[in-house]
Amino acid sequence: MHRPAVPALSATDPEIARLVEAEARRQFEKIRLIASENYVSQAVLEATGTVLTNKYSEGYPGRRYYEGQQVVDPVEALAVDRAKSLFGVDHANVQPYSGSPANLAVYLAFLEPGDTVMGMALPSGGHLTHGWSVSATGKWFRSVQYGVRKETGRVDLDEARDLALRERPKVIFCGGTAIPRTIDFPAFAAIAEEVGAVLVADIAHIAGLIAGGAHPSPVGHAQVITTTTHKTLRGPRGAMILSDADHAKAVDKAVFPGLQGGPHNHTTAAIAVALGEAAAPSFRTYAHDVVANARALAAALAQRGFDLVSGGTDNHLILVDLTGKAIAGKPAAKALDRAGIEANYNTVPFDPRKPFDPSGLRLGTAAITTRGLGPDQMPQLAAWIDAAVQAAGDEPLLDRIAAEVAELMAGYPMPGWA
Ligand SMILES: Cc1ncc(COP(=O)(O)O)c(C=O)c1O
């Protein structure tokens, strides 16, 4: 049953209440390997459901355009202070509605329409908002894109440097959405310095690993850092922009009034709670466990003959290249879902297939680590993944795997479910 219970919702809108209940059960029973997802704590869940959602607070603590901020101001100030202390930065803006608006605010802060931005290409692991052609960031700005080396599947820093020297971008993005290896922030900082660009590290995927000491920090290398709060950081859906003191004013002006109106105060409170949780010693253990699980799962998949982009992982994320298999990413992801294992199909670098029907599967271990699974269980997960991918179309077999998966997950508590 969903926890907290939702009696008023059930009475007012039983249709939505039933769907909420169904989603909670689905999350409880499945092995959730979508790399951008997690389970928030009961405390974070409760904070998102508070009366703070009723309040408008355009502006910043102490500088609002509406009255009645006696409570919201300290809520936002707490979130800001916790973000600054957790990541060791001069400035934090906790208002962006999500990761994409956070990145858009960076464009507004540091670029004029038509200016040059450099980011990692989407098929290589970059995010849409790093200047990919279909995104507003690729349409309204002049975007140049670097990729990965074919032989290693790792970021091609020589290409990135050559491109930067040739194109002179004003902003350089590093980080991305499907990068299984450590991001070399000092190397990007050297490139940015050489061409006088603002370096923006988008740490959306790895923020929790950085907070927990399981990935190097971009602080001191990137002047501006954007992140979502809902992936490895294990907070509510939201985002933050962190920066040094020199870039703070431009960031704040871009978020409000540049791009957004009133901040979502219930989300701000939940971000503060998540940041408090991430500062606890147990979160360091969690972050390292996420990586240990990813490494163990990668090794078990490789042993079963799966090709992994870059040969493995340094973080929470594994990119499986199915090019050499008899199945593409989309039918594989659908078979896995039927077998109780949630993943997403994904392009792989130099993918011969189209983005909507690509050759890869992206897996991540943030959510299963929150549930309490450990490295010893990763060979079993790899065995189920292997069996499900081979059994695509064999519904009875996929159902049998789903039942085994649900039986395993029944032994691991989930916040939000009782
Ligand atoms: C690296 C990166 N940046 C930005 C975003 C955008 O975040 P949102 O989906 O919250 O807009 C994502 C989302 O997956 C991401 O992976």
Short mmCIF file of C-alpha atoms and ligand atoms in Angstrom, two decimals:
data_model
loop_
_atom_site.label_atom_id
_atom_site.label_comp_id
_atom_site.label_asym_id
_atom_site.label_seq_id
_atom_site.Cartn_x
_atom_site.Cartn_y
_atom_site.Cartn_z
CA MET A 1 0.00 0.00 0.00
CA HIS A 2 1.16 3.55 -0.79
CA ARG A 3 2.65 5.25 2.24
CA PRO A 4 1.60 7.78 3.44
CA ALA A 5 -1.93 6.53 2.92
CA VAL A 6 -4.07 8.71 0.67
CA PRO A 7 -7.60 8.57 2.17
CA ALA A 8 -8.67 12.05 1.00
CA LEU A 9 -7.38 11.37 -2.48
CA SER A 10 -9.20 8.02 -2.57
CA ALA A 11 -12.45 9.73 -1.54
CA THR A 12 -12.13 12.70 -3.91
CA ASP A 13 -10.58 11.05 -6.93
CA PRO A 14 -10.55 7.26 -6.70
CA GLU A 15 -9.34 6.99 -10.28
CA ILE A 16 -6.10 8.88 -9.57
CA ALA A 17 -5.76 7.18 -6.16
CA ARG A 18 -5.91 3.78 -7.85
CA LEU A 19 -3.24 4.81 -10.34
CA VAL A 20 -0.96 6.11 -7.56
CA GLU A 21 -1.41 2.81 -5.76
CA ALA A 22 -0.64 0.87 -8.94
CA GLU A 23 2.52 2.88 -9.55
CA ALA A 24 3.73 2.32 -5.99
CA ARG A 25 3.22 -1.44 -6.42
CA ARG A 26 4.98 -1.39 -9.78
CA GLN A 27 7.99 0.41 -8.26
CA PHE A 28 8.03 -2.06 -5.37
CA GLU A 29 7.94 -5.20 -7.50
CA LYS A 30 10.35 -4.26 -10.26
CA ILE A 31 14.09 -4.10 -10.60
CA ARG A 32 14.41 -0.48 -11.62
CA LEU A 33 17.56 0.07 -13.66
CA ILE A 34 16.73 3.38 -15.34
CA ALA A 35 19.93 5.31 -14.71
CA SER A 36 18.22 8.65 -14.06
CA GLU A 37 15.77 7.30 -11.46
CA ASN A 38 15.85 6.51 -7.75
CA TYR A 39 13.59 6.10 -4.70
CA VAL A 40 13.34 9.21 -2.51
CA SER A 41 13.16 8.75 1.25
CA GLN A 42 9.90 8.86 3.16
CA ALA A 43 10.93 12.31 4.50
CA VAL A 44 11.53 13.70 1.01
CA LEU A 45 8.22 12.24 -0.13
CA GLU A 46 6.40 13.89 2.76
CA ALA A 47 8.05 17.28 2.14
CA THR A 48 6.82 17.29 -1.47
CA GLY A 49 3.25 16.84 -0.26
CA THR A 50 3.09 19.84 2.09
CA VAL A 51 1.18 23.14 2.13
CA LEU A 52 4.30 24.88 0.86
CA THR A 53 2.81 24.18 -2.57
CA ASN A 54 0.20 26.88 -1.82
CA LYS A 55 2.68 29.75 -1.63
CA TYR A 56 3.98 32.13 -4.29
CA SER A 57 7.46 33.57 -3.69
CA GLU A 58 8.91 35.19 -6.80
CA GLY A 59 12.37 36.52 -6.00
CA TYR A 60 14.94 35.29 -3.51
CA PRO A 61 14.99 35.08 0.33
CA GLY A 62 14.74 38.63 1.71
CA ARG A 63 13.98 40.01 -1.79
CA ARG A 64 10.50 38.79 -2.73
CA TYR A 65 7.72 40.29 -4.78
CA TYR A 66 4.92 38.83 -2.61
CA GLU A 67 4.26 39.14 1.13
CA GLY A 68 3.97 36.27 3.61
CA GLN A 69 7.45 34.81 3.16
CA GLN A 70 8.15 34.35 6.91
CA VAL A 71 8.33 30.59 6.47
CA VAL A 72 9.35 30.13 2.85
CA ASP A 73 12.43 32.35 3.18
CA PRO A 74 14.09 30.15 5.83
CA VAL A 75 13.11 27.02 3.86
CA GLU A 76 14.91 28.27 0.75
CA ALA A 77 17.83 29.65 2.79
CA LEU A 78 18.28 26.21 4.38
CA ALA A 79 18.31 24.51 0.98
CA VAL A 80 20.85 27.03 -0.33
CA ASP A 81 23.12 26.71 2.73
CA ARG A 82 23.00 22.91 2.60
CA ALA A 83 23.82 22.88 -1.12
CA LYS A 84 26.76 25.24 -0.60
CA SER A 85 28.11 23.22 2.26
CA LEU A 86 27.59 19.78 0.66
CA PHE A 87 29.32 20.69 -2.60
CA GLY A 88 31.73 23.31 -1.22
CA VAL A 89 30.62 26.13 -3.53
CA ASP A 90 30.24 29.90 -3.08
CA HIS A 91 26.72 30.11 -4.44
CA ALA A 92 23.66 27.91 -4.99
CA ASN A 93 20.39 28.62 -6.77
CA VAL A 94 17.83 25.95 -5.89
CA GLN A 95 14.92 27.34 -7.92
CA PRO A 96 15.22 25.77 -11.42
CA TYR A 97 12.13 23.65 -12.06
CA SER A 98 14.22 20.83 -13.50
CA GLY A 99 17.49 20.06 -15.27
CA SER A 100 16.53 21.42 -18.69
CA PRO A 101 15.42 24.85 -17.37
CA ALA A 102 18.61 24.97 -15.26
CA ASN A 103 20.69 24.51 -18.40
CA LEU A 104 18.58 27.03 -20.32
CA ALA A 105 19.25 29.56 -17.55
CA VAL A 106 22.97 29.07 -18.18
CA TYR A 107 22.49 30.06 -21.84
CA LEU A 108 20.52 33.12 -20.78
CA ALA A 109 23.20 34.05 -18.24
CA PHE A 110 26.27 33.74 -20.43
CA LEU A 111 25.29 33.76 -24.12
CA GLU A 112 23.39 35.90 -26.64
CA PRO A 113 21.25 34.13 -29.26
CA GLY A 114 23.54 32.95 -32.07
CA ASP A 115 26.63 32.72 -29.84
CA THR A 116 28.70 29.56 -29.95
CA VAL A 117 28.29 26.83 -27.34
CA MET A 118 30.19 23.55 -27.22
CA GLY A 119 28.75 20.38 -25.73
CA MET A 120 28.89 16.64 -26.05
CA ALA A 121 26.83 15.20 -28.90
CA LEU A 122 23.67 13.38 -27.82
CA PRO A 123 24.60 10.07 -29.50
CA SER A 124 27.92 10.13 -27.64
CA GLY A 125 26.26 10.60 -24.26
CA GLY A 126 25.60 14.35 -24.05
CA HIS A 127 22.22 15.84 -23.11
CA LEU A 128 19.74 17.50 -25.49
CA THR A 129 20.28 20.82 -23.69
CA HIS A 130 24.01 20.81 -24.43
CA GLY A 131 23.27 22.16 -27.91
CA TRP A 132 21.74 19.17 -29.71
CA SER A 133 20.04 20.19 -32.96
CA VAL A 134 16.40 19.47 -32.03
CA SER A 135 16.65 21.36 -28.71
CA ALA A 136 16.08 25.11 -28.38
CA THR A 137 19.74 25.22 -27.36
CA GLY A 138 20.77 23.88 -30.76
CA LYS A 139 18.25 26.01 -32.67
CA TRP A 140 18.85 29.39 -31.05
CA PHE A 141 22.59 29.10 -30.49
CA ARG A 142 25.46 28.07 -32.74
CA SER A 143 26.34 24.69 -31.35
CA VAL A 144 29.48 22.66 -31.95
CA GLN A 145 29.66 19.13 -30.58
CA TYR A 146 32.43 16.78 -29.51
CA GLY A 147 32.14 13.02 -29.11
CA VAL A 148 33.93 9.89 -27.97
CA ARG A 149 36.77 7.93 -29.50
CA LYS A 150 35.61 4.97 -31.56
CA GLU A 151 38.29 2.64 -30.16
CA THR A 152 37.73 3.43 -26.47
CA GLY A 153 34.19 4.81 -26.19
CA ARG A 154 35.67 7.54 -23.98
CA VAL A 155 35.45 11.32 -24.40
CA ASP A 156 37.84 12.51 -27.09
CA LEU A 157 39.57 15.37 -25.29
CA ASP A 158 41.86 16.05 -28.28
CA GLU A 159 38.82 16.55 -30.50
CA ALA A 160 37.20 18.74 -27.84
CA ARG A 161 40.32 20.92 -27.60
CA ASP A 162 40.76 21.23 -31.39
CA LEU A 163 37.08 22.12 -31.76
CA ALA A 164 37.27 24.72 -28.99
CA LEU A 165 40.39 26.34 -30.45
CA ARG A 166 38.78 26.48 -33.88
CA GLU A 167 35.26 27.58 -32.91
CA ARG A 168 35.94 29.69 -29.78
CA PRO A 169 32.76 28.81 -27.83
CA LYS A 170 31.69 31.21 -25.07
CA VAL A 171 30.36 28.31 -23.00
CA ILE A 172 31.57 24.71 -22.82
CA PHE A 173 29.42 21.96 -21.32
CA CYS A 174 30.96 18.82 -19.91
CA GLY A 175 29.05 15.92 -18.43
CA GLY A 176 26.05 14.16 -19.89
CA THR A 177 23.36 11.59 -19.75
CA ALA A 178 24.98 8.34 -20.89
CA ILE A 179 28.63 8.59 -19.89
CA PRO A 180 29.84 5.50 -18.01
CA ARG A 181 33.29 6.90 -17.21
CA THR A 182 34.78 9.53 -14.88
CA ILE A 183 34.57 13.03 -16.28
CA ASP A 184 37.95 14.72 -16.45
CA PHE A 185 37.00 18.14 -15.09
CA PRO A 186 40.60 19.48 -14.92
CA ALA A 187 41.13 18.64 -18.62
CA PHE A 188 37.93 20.47 -19.61
CA ALA A 189 38.93 23.40 -17.39
CA ALA A 190 42.26 23.66 -19.22
CA ILE A 191 40.46 23.74 -22.61
CA ALA A 192 37.96 26.34 -21.38
CA GLU A 193 40.74 28.51 -20.00
CA GLU A 194 42.67 28.33 -23.26
CA VAL A 195 39.71 29.76 -25.21
CA GLY A 196 38.28 32.01 -22.49
CA ALA A 197 35.01 30.05 -22.18
CA VAL A 198 32.82 29.56 -19.13
CA LEU A 199 33.04 25.88 -18.19
CA VAL A 200 29.71 24.40 -17.13
CA ALA A 201 29.74 20.94 -15.55
CA ASP A 202 26.35 19.27 -15.84
CA ILE A 203 26.53 16.73 -13.03
CA ALA A 204 22.85 15.72 -13.16
CA HIS A 205 23.65 12.02 -13.25
CA ILE A 206 26.57 11.93 -10.83
CA ALA A 207 25.66 14.60 -8.25
CA GLY A 208 25.02 11.98 -5.56
CA LEU A 209 28.30 10.23 -6.33
CA ILE A 210 30.15 13.54 -6.05
CA ALA A 211 28.38 14.41 -2.78
CA GLY A 212 29.27 10.96 -1.45
CA GLY A 213 32.91 11.10 -2.57
CA ALA A 214 32.55 8.40 -5.24
CA HIS A 215 33.35 10.69 -8.21
CA PRO A 216 35.76 13.67 -8.37
CA SER A 217 34.16 17.08 -7.90
CA PRO A 218 34.10 19.78 -10.59
CA VAL A 219 34.37 22.48 -7.91
CA GLY A 220 37.47 24.58 -8.55
CA HIS A 221 37.44 23.54 -12.24
CA ALA A 222 34.00 24.55 -13.56
CA GLN A 223 32.79 28.07 -12.78
CA VAL A 224 29.20 26.91 -13.08
CA ILE A 225 27.67 23.53 -12.17
CA THR A 226 24.16 22.44 -13.06
CA THR A 227 22.43 19.40 -11.67
CA THR A 228 19.08 17.76 -11.30
CA THR A 229 18.24 16.75 -7.75
CA HIS A 230 16.38 13.51 -8.50
CA LYS A 231 18.95 11.05 -9.84
CA THR A 232 21.86 9.75 -7.74
CA LEU A 233 21.33 12.69 -5.36
CA ARG A 234 18.03 11.04 -4.38
CA GLY A 235 15.93 14.18 -3.98
CA PRO A 236 12.64 15.35 -5.47
CA ARG A 237 12.36 16.29 -9.14
CA GLY A 238 14.12 19.63 -9.36
CA ALA A 239 17.47 21.20 -10.11
CA MET A 240 20.17 23.50 -8.83
CA ILE A 241 22.81 25.78 -10.30
CA LEU A 242 25.97 26.04 -8.25
CA SER A 243 28.66 28.59 -9.04
CA ASP A 244 31.65 30.56 -7.89
CA ALA A 245 31.04 34.05 -6.52
CA ASP A 246 31.90 35.77 -9.82
CA HIS A 247 29.09 34.05 -11.72
CA ALA A 248 26.45 34.09 -8.97
CA LYS A 249 24.63 37.28 -9.95
CA ALA A 250 24.27 36.30 -13.60
CA VAL A 251 22.93 32.86 -12.62
CA ASP A 252 20.31 34.28 -10.25
CA LYS A 253 19.17 36.92 -12.74
CA ALA A 254 18.80 34.30 -15.45
CA VAL A 255 16.68 31.94 -13.32
CA PHE A 256 14.46 34.74 -12.03
CA PRO A 257 13.27 36.98 -13.62
CA GLY A 258 15.00 35.72 -16.77
CA LEU A 259 13.36 32.37 -17.23
CA GLN A 260 11.00 31.43 -14.41
CA GLY A 261 8.30 32.81 -12.16
CA GLY A 262 7.60 31.55 -8.65
CA PRO A 263 9.76 28.74 -7.28
CA HIS A 264 8.07 25.47 -6.26
CA ASN A 265 8.44 25.81 -2.50
CA HIS A 266 7.34 22.26 -1.64
CA THR A 267 10.10 21.03 -3.94
CA THR A 268 12.61 23.44 -2.38
CA ALA A 269 11.79 21.98 1.05
CA ALA A 270 12.24 18.45 -0.25
CA ILE A 271 15.57 19.44 -1.87
CA ALA A 272 16.69 20.77 1.53
CA VAL A 273 15.72 17.45 3.14
CA ALA A 274 17.55 15.44 0.47
CA LEU A 275 20.66 17.62 0.83
CA GLY A 276 20.56 17.04 4.60
CA GLU A 277 20.36 13.29 3.98
CA ALA A 278 23.22 13.45 1.47
CA ALA A 279 25.44 15.09 4.10
CA ALA A 280 25.05 12.10 6.46
CA PRO A 281 27.85 9.50 6.62
CA SER A 282 25.46 6.79 5.41
CA PHE A 283 25.16 8.60 2.08
CA ARG A 284 28.89 8.19 1.48
CA THR A 285 28.39 4.46 1.89
CA TYR A 286 25.40 4.60 -0.46
CA ALA A 287 27.36 6.44 -3.18
CA HIS A 288 30.22 3.93 -3.06
CA ASP A 289 27.75 1.02 -3.03
CA VAL A 290 26.08 2.40 -6.18
CA VAL A 291 29.43 2.25 -7.99
CA ALA A 292 30.30 -1.20 -6.57
CA ASN A 293 26.96 -2.52 -7.83
CA ALA A 294 27.45 -0.99 -11.28
CA ARG A 295 30.92 -2.49 -11.55
CA ALA A 296 29.65 -5.92 -10.45
CA LEU A 297 26.71 -5.78 -12.87
CA ALA A 298 28.98 -4.64 -15.72
CA ALA A 299 31.41 -7.50 -15.03
CA ALA A 300 28.60 -10.07 -14.92
CA LEU A 301 27.10 -8.77 -18.18
CA ALA A 302 30.49 -8.78 -19.89
CA GLN A 303 31.01 -12.35 -18.75
CA ARG A 304 27.74 -13.23 -20.51
CA GLY A 305 29.02 -11.78 -23.76
CA PHE A 306 27.42 -8.33 -23.63
CA ASP A 307 29.44 -5.56 -25.25
CA LEU A 308 29.71 -2.52 -22.97
CA VAL A 309 30.55 0.95 -24.29
CA SER A 310 34.05 1.79 -22.96
CA GLY A 311 34.31 -1.79 -21.66
CA GLY A 312 32.74 -1.11 -18.26
CA THR A 313 31.91 1.68 -15.84
CA ASP A 314 33.39 4.03 -13.23
CA ASN A 315 30.04 5.32 -11.99
CA HIS A 316 26.38 4.25 -11.69
CA LEU A 317 25.78 3.79 -15.41
CA ILE A 318 26.30 1.00 -17.92
CA LEU A 319 25.73 1.40 -21.65
CA VAL A 320 25.17 -1.96 -23.32
CA ASP A 321 25.87 -2.10 -27.06
CA LEU A 322 23.63 -4.71 -28.68
CA THR A 323 25.00 -4.11 -32.19
CA GLY A 324 26.52 -7.60 -32.24
CA LYS A 325 23.35 -9.26 -30.89
CA ALA A 326 20.29 -10.40 -32.77
CA ILE A 327 18.12 -7.78 -31.04
CA ALA A 328 18.00 -3.96 -31.01
CA GLY A 329 17.65 -1.77 -27.92
CA LYS A 330 13.92 -1.11 -28.10
CA PRO A 331 12.66 -4.71 -28.28
CA ALA A 332 15.26 -5.64 -25.65
CA ALA A 333 13.98 -2.91 -23.28
CA LYS A 334 10.39 -4.03 -23.90
CA ALA A 335 11.26 -7.67 -23.16
CA LEU A 336 13.05 -6.61 -19.97
CA ASP A 337 10.08 -4.53 -18.87
CA ARG A 338 7.78 -7.52 -19.36
CA ALA A 339 10.27 -9.51 -17.25
CA GLY A 340 10.03 -6.99 -14.39
CA ILE A 341 13.31 -5.22 -15.19
CA GLU A 342 13.03 -1.56 -16.15
CA ALA A 343 15.66 -0.01 -18.42
CA ASN A 344 15.68 2.37 -21.37
CA TYR A 345 16.81 1.90 -24.92
CA ASN A 346 19.55 4.32 -25.86
CA THR A 347 21.75 5.29 -28.75
CA VAL A 348 25.32 4.09 -28.55
CA PRO A 349 28.25 6.02 -30.02
CA PHE A 350 28.43 5.54 -33.83
CA ASP A 351 25.04 3.82 -33.70
CA PRO A 352 24.11 2.41 -37.12
CA ARG A 353 20.41 2.58 -36.12
CA LYS A 354 17.97 5.50 -35.69
CA PRO A 355 17.53 7.30 -32.29
CA PHE A 356 13.97 5.99 -31.87
CA ASP A 357 15.12 2.43 -32.53
CA PRO A 358 18.75 2.40 -31.42
CA SER A 359 21.27 -0.33 -30.61
CA GLY A 360 21.81 0.27 -26.92
CA LEU A 361 20.41 -0.28 -23.47
CA ARG A 362 21.21 2.10 -20.62
CA LEU A 363 21.28 0.63 -17.11
CA GLY A 364 21.93 2.29 -13.75
CA THR A 365 22.24 1.11 -10.17
CA ALA A 366 21.10 4.14 -8.12
CA ALA A 367 17.60 2.80 -7.40
CA ILE A 368 18.44 -0.85 -6.71
CA THR A 369 21.19 0.26 -4.33
CA THR A 370 18.65 2.35 -2.41
CA ARG A 371 16.53 -0.80 -2.12
CA GLY A 372 19.52 -2.60 -0.57
CA LEU A 373 20.69 -4.95 -3.35
CA GLY A 374 24.42 -5.64 -3.28
CA PRO A 375 27.20 -6.83 -5.61
CA ASP A 376 26.52 -10.51 -4.77
CA GLN A 377 23.14 -10.20 -6.46
CA MET A 378 24.43 -8.67 -9.67
CA PRO A 379 25.26 -12.02 -11.37
CA GLN A 380 21.60 -13.03 -10.85
CA LEU A 381 20.43 -9.73 -12.36
CA ALA A 382 22.76 -10.25 -15.33
CA ALA A 383 21.38 -13.78 -15.76
CA TRP A 384 17.79 -12.46 -15.83
CA ILE A 385 18.75 -9.68 -18.25
CA ASP A 386 20.47 -12.19 -20.53
CA ALA A 387 17.55 -14.62 -20.39
CA ALA A 388 14.94 -11.89 -20.98
CA VAL A 389 16.77 -10.36 -23.93
CA GLN A 390 17.09 -13.81 -25.52
CA ALA A 391 13.46 -14.65 -24.73
CA ALA A 392 11.99 -11.48 -26.32
CA GLY A 393 8.55 -12.52 -27.55
CA ASP A 394 8.33 -15.59 -25.30
CA GLU A 395 5.71 -14.13 -22.97
CA PRO A 396 5.36 -17.12 -20.60
CA LEU A 397 9.11 -17.16 -19.97
CA LEU A 398 9.22 -13.37 -19.46
CA ASP A 399 6.32 -13.69 -17.01
CA ARG A 400 8.21 -16.39 -15.11
CA ILE A 401 11.24 -14.09 -14.78
CA ALA A 402 8.96 -11.23 -13.64
CA ALA A 403 7.58 -13.47 -10.89
CA GLU A 404 11.12 -14.35 -9.72
CA VAL A 405 12.08 -10.66 -9.80
CA ALA A 406 9.02 -9.69 -7.73
CA GLU A 407 9.84 -12.44 -5.23
CA LEU A 408 13.37 -11.09 -4.79
CA MET A 409 12.25 -7.46 -4.47
CA ALA A 410 9.59 -8.36 -1.89
CA GLY A 411 12.49 -8.80 0.55
CA TYR A 412 13.70 -5.22 0.16
CA PRO A 413 11.69 -2.35 1.67
CA MET A 414 10.76 0.66 -0.40
CA PRO A 415 10.10 4.15 0.96
CA GLY A 416 6.56 5.06 -0.07
CA TRP A 417 5.28 1.49 0.27
CA ALA A 418 4.07 -0.39 3.31
C1 LIG B 1 22.93 15.41 -17.91
C2 LIG B 1 21.51 15.87 -17.87
N1 LIG B 1 21.25 17.18 -17.87
C3 LIG B 1 19.98 17.64 -17.84
C4 LIG B 1 18.92 16.77 -17.79
C5 LIG B 1 17.53 17.33 -17.84
O1 LIG B 1 16.84 17.13 -16.70
P1 LIG B 1 15.23 17.18 -16.69
O2 LIG B 1 14.77 15.93 -17.33
O3 LIG B 1 14.93 17.29 -15.24
O4 LIG B 1 14.83 18.40 -17.46
C6 LIG B 1 19.15 15.40 -17.76
C7 LIG B 1 18.00 14.46 -17.71
O5 LIG B 1 18.09 13.30 -17.81
C8 LIG B 1 20.48 14.92 -17.82
O6 LIG B 1 20.76 13.63 -17.84
#
